[in-house]
Short mmCIF file of C-alpha atoms in Angstrom, two decimals:
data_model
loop_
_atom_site.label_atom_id
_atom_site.label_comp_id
_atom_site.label_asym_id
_atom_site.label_seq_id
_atom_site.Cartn_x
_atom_site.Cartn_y
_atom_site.Cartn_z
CA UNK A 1 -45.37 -177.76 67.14
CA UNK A 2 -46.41 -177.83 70.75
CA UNK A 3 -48.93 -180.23 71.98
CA UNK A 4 -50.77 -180.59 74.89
CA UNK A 5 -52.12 -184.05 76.37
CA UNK A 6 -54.78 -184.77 78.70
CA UNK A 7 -54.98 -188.24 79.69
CA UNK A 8 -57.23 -189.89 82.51
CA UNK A 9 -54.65 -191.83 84.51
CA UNK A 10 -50.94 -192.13 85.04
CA UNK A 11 -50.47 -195.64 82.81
CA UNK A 12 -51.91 -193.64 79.76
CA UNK A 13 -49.27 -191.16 80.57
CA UNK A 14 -46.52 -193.26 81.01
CA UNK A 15 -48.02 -195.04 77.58
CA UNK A 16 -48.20 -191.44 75.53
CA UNK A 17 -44.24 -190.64 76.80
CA UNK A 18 -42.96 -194.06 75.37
CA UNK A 19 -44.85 -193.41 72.57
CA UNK A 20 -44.15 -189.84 72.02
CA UNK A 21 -40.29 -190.58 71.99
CA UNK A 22 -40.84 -193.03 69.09
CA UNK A 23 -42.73 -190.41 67.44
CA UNK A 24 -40.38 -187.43 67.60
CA UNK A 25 -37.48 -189.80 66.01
CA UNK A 26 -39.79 -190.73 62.96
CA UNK A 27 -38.54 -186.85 61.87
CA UNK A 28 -36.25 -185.39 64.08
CA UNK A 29 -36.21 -182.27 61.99
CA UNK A 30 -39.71 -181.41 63.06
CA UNK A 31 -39.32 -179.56 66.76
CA UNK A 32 -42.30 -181.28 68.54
CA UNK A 33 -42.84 -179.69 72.42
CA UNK A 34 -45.82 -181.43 74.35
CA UNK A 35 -46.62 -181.66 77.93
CA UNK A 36 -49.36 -184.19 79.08
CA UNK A 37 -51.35 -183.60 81.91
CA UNK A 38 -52.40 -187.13 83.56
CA UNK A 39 -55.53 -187.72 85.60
CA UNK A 40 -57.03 -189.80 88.11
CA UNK A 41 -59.75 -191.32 86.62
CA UNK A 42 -62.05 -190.22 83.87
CA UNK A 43 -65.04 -189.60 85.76
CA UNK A 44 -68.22 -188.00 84.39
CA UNK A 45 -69.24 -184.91 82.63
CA UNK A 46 -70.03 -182.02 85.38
CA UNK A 47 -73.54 -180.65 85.56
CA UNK A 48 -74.98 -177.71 87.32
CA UNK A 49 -74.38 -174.14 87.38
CA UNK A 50 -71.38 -174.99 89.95
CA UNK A 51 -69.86 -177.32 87.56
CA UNK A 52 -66.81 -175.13 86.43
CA UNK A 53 -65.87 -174.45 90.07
CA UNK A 54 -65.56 -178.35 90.53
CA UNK A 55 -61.95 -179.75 90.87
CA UNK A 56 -62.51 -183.12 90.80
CA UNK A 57 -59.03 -183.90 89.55
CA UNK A 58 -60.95 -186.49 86.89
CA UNK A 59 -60.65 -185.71 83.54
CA UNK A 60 -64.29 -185.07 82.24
CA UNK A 61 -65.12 -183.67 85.61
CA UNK A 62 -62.68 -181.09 84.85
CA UNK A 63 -62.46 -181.09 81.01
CA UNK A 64 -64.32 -177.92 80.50
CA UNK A 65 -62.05 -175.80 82.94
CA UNK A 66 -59.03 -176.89 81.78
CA UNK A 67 -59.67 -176.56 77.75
CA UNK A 68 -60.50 -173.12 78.84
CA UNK A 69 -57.00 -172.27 80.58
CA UNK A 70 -55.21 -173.95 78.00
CA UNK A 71 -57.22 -171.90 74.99
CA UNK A 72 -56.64 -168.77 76.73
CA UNK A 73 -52.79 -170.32 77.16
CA UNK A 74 -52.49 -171.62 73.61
CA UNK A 75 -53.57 -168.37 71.54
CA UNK A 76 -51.38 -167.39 69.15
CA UNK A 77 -49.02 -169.88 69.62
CA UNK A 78 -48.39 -171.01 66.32
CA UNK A 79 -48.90 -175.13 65.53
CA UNK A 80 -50.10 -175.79 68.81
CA UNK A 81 -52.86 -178.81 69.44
CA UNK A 82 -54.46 -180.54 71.93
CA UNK A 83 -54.62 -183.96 72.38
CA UNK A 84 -57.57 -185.79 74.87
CA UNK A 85 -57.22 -189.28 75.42
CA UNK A 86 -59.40 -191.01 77.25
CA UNK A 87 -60.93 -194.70 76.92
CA UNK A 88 -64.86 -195.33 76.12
CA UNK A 89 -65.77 -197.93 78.31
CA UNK A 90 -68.77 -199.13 77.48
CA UNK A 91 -70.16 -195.89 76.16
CA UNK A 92 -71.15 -195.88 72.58
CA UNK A 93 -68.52 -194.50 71.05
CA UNK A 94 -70.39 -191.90 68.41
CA UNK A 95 -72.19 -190.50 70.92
CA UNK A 96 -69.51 -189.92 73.49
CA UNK A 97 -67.14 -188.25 70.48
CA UNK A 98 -70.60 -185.97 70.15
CA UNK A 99 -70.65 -184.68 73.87
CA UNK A 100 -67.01 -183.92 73.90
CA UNK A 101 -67.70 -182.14 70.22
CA UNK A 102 -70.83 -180.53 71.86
CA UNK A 103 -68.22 -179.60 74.90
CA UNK A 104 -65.45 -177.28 72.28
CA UNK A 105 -68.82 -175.40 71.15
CA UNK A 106 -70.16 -174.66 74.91
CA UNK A 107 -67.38 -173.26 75.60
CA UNK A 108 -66.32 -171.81 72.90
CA UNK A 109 -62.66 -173.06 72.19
CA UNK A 110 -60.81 -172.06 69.25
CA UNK A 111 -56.99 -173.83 69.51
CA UNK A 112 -57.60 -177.11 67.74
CA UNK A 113 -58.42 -179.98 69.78
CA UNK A 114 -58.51 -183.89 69.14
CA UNK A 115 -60.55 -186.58 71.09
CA UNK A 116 -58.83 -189.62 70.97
CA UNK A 117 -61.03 -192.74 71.98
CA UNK A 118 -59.46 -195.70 72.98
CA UNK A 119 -61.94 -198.72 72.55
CA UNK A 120 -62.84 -199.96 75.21
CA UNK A 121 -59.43 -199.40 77.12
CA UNK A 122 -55.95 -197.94 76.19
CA UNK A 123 -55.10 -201.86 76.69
CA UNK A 124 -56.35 -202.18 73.50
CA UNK A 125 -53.78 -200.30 72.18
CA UNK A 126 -50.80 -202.81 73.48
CA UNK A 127 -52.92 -205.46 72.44
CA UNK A 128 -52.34 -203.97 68.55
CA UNK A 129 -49.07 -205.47 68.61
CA UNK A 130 -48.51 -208.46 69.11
CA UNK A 131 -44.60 -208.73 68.45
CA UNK A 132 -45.01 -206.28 71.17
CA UNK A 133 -46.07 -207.91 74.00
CA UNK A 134 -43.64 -211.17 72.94
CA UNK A 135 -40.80 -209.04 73.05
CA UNK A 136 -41.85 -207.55 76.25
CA UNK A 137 -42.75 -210.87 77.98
CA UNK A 138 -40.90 -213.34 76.10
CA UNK A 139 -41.52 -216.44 78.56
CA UNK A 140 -44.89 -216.04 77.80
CA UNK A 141 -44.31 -215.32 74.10
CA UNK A 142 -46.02 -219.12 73.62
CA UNK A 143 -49.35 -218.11 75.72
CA UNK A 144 -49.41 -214.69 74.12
CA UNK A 145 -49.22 -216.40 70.41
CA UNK A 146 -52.36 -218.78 71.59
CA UNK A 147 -54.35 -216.53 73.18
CA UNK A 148 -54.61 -213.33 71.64
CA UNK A 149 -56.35 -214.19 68.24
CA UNK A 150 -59.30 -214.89 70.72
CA UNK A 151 -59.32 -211.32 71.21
CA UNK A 152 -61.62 -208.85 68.87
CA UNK A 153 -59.50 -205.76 67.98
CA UNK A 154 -60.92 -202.68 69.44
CA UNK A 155 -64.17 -205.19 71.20
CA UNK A 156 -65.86 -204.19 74.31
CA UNK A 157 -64.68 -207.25 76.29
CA UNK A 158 -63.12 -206.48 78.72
CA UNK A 159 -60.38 -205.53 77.14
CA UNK A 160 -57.77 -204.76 80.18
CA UNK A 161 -59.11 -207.85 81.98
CA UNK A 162 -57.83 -209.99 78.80
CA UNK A 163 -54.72 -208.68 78.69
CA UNK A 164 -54.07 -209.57 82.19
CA UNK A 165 -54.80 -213.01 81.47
CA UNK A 166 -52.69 -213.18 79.02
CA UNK A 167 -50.13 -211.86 80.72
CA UNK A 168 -50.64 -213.62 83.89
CA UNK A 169 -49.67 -217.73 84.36
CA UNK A 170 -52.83 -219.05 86.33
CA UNK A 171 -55.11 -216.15 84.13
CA UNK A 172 -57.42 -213.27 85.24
CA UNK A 173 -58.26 -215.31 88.40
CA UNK A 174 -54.57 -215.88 89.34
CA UNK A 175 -54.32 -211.60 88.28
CA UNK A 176 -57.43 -210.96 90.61
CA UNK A 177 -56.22 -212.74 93.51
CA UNK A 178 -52.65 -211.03 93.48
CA UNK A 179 -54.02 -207.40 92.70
CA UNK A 180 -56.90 -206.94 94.92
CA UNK A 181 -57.14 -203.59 95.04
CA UNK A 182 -57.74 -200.53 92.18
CA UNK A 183 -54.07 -199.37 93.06
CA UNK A 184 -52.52 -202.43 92.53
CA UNK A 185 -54.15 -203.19 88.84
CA UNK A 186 -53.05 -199.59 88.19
CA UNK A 187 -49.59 -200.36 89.07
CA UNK A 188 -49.82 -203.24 86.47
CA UNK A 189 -51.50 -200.99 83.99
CA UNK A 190 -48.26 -198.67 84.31
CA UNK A 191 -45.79 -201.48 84.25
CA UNK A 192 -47.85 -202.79 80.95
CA UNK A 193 -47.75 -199.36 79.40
CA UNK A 194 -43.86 -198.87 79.84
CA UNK A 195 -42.66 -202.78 78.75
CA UNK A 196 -44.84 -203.06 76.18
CA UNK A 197 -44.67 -199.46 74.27
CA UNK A 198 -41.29 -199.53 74.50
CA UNK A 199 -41.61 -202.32 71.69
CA UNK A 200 -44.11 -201.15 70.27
CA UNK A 201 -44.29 -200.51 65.97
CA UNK A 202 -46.32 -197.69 66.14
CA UNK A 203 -46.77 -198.02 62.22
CA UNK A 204 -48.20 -201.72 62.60
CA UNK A 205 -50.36 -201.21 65.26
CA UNK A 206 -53.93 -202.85 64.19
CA UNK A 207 -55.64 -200.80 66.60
CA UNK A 208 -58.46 -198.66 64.72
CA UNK A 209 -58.34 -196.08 67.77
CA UNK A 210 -54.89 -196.45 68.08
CA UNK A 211 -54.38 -195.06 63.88
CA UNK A 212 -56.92 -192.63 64.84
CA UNK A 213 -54.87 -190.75 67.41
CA UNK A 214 -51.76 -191.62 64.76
CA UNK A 215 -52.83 -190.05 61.65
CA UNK A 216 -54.18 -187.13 63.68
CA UNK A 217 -50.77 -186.51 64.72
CA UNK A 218 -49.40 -186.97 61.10
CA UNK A 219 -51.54 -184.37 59.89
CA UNK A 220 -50.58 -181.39 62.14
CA UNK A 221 -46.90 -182.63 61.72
CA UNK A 222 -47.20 -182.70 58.18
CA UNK A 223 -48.40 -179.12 58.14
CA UNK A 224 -45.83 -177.62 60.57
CA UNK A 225 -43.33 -178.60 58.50
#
């Protein structure tokens, strides 16, 4: 089974690697090969007749190109998937699975291909385990306890903005003033996507999107075996 990933930034790919290592061990006998290709950013669809010249390195900028090298790559390779995963923001979610739908017509790709949405944020995802995130920060296993059944599973709230205030003694304004800048809150995304996935039960996670991408996965391992 080979698989290839496409993920918007480099805490998603640090979260997919944990993740994938828990995977492969759930059935060892099953030879799983994937690569993932991380981002930086997810930018925006690309319009124009110059749009597949554009090398944006964002991941919807440059979507269409690259499911095009990896189709041409990918035939007759036997088992072999790919994987996008990318968060919604505040997009409506049906419609934004629709454009990237609308996207494997255009351009006419054959190798299967599955669009995994996190909602709102891949945060959302760590925030589907709540033994998780105690075992990962266990002096604030107390403040983690209180404060997450506040939070909506799968909500557009601001969902990585709640985990750092959970995570954070002093809360999101305490967070703010100590990461002021986009790099540094993607530094804490990483070091959020490595502590916590290493705990995480992928099999209790109550993230909807997260069981999405899951049972995807189960059903092309299922039928290489």
């Amino acid at each position: 089974m080979i698989i290839e990933f496409l993920v918007e930034d480099s805490s998603g790919a640090d979260f997919l690697k944990v993740f994938m290592e828990k995977y492969i061990l759930e059935k060892p006998e099953v030879n799983i090969e994937y690569t993932i290709h991380p981002y930086k950013g997810i930018g925006g669809f690309s319009r124009g007749p110059n749009a597949q010249n554009i090398k944006s390195k964002q991941l919807l900028c440059d979507l269409p190109k690259r499911l095009k090298a990896l189709n041409v790559k990918l035939q007759g390779v036997e088992n072999a998937c790919i994987f996008v995963v990318l968060d919604n923001d505040a997009r409506n979610t049906e419609n934004f699975q629709q454009e990237l739908d609308n996207l494997l017509a255009i351009n006419s790709i054959s190798i299967d291909s599955v669009f995994c949405i996190a909602i709102e944020e891949m945060e959302a995802w760590l925030l589907g385990d709540c033994h998780a995130l105690q075992a990962a920060y266990p002096k604030l296993a107390d403040r983690i306890a209180s404060k997450l059944p506040n939070y909506q599973q799968d909500s557009i709230c601001g969902t990585w903005e709640f985990l750092a205030d959970i995570l954070t003694k002093g809360g999101i304004g305490k967070f703010r003033k100590d990461n002021p800048s986009a790099h540094d809150v993607g530094i804490k995304k990483a070091e959020w996507a490595k502590n916590i996935g290493k705990h995480l039960d992928i099999r209790e996670n109550k993230s909807p999107s997260f069981q999405h991408m899951l049972n995807a996965l189960d059903q092309r391992r299922n039928a290489a075996i």
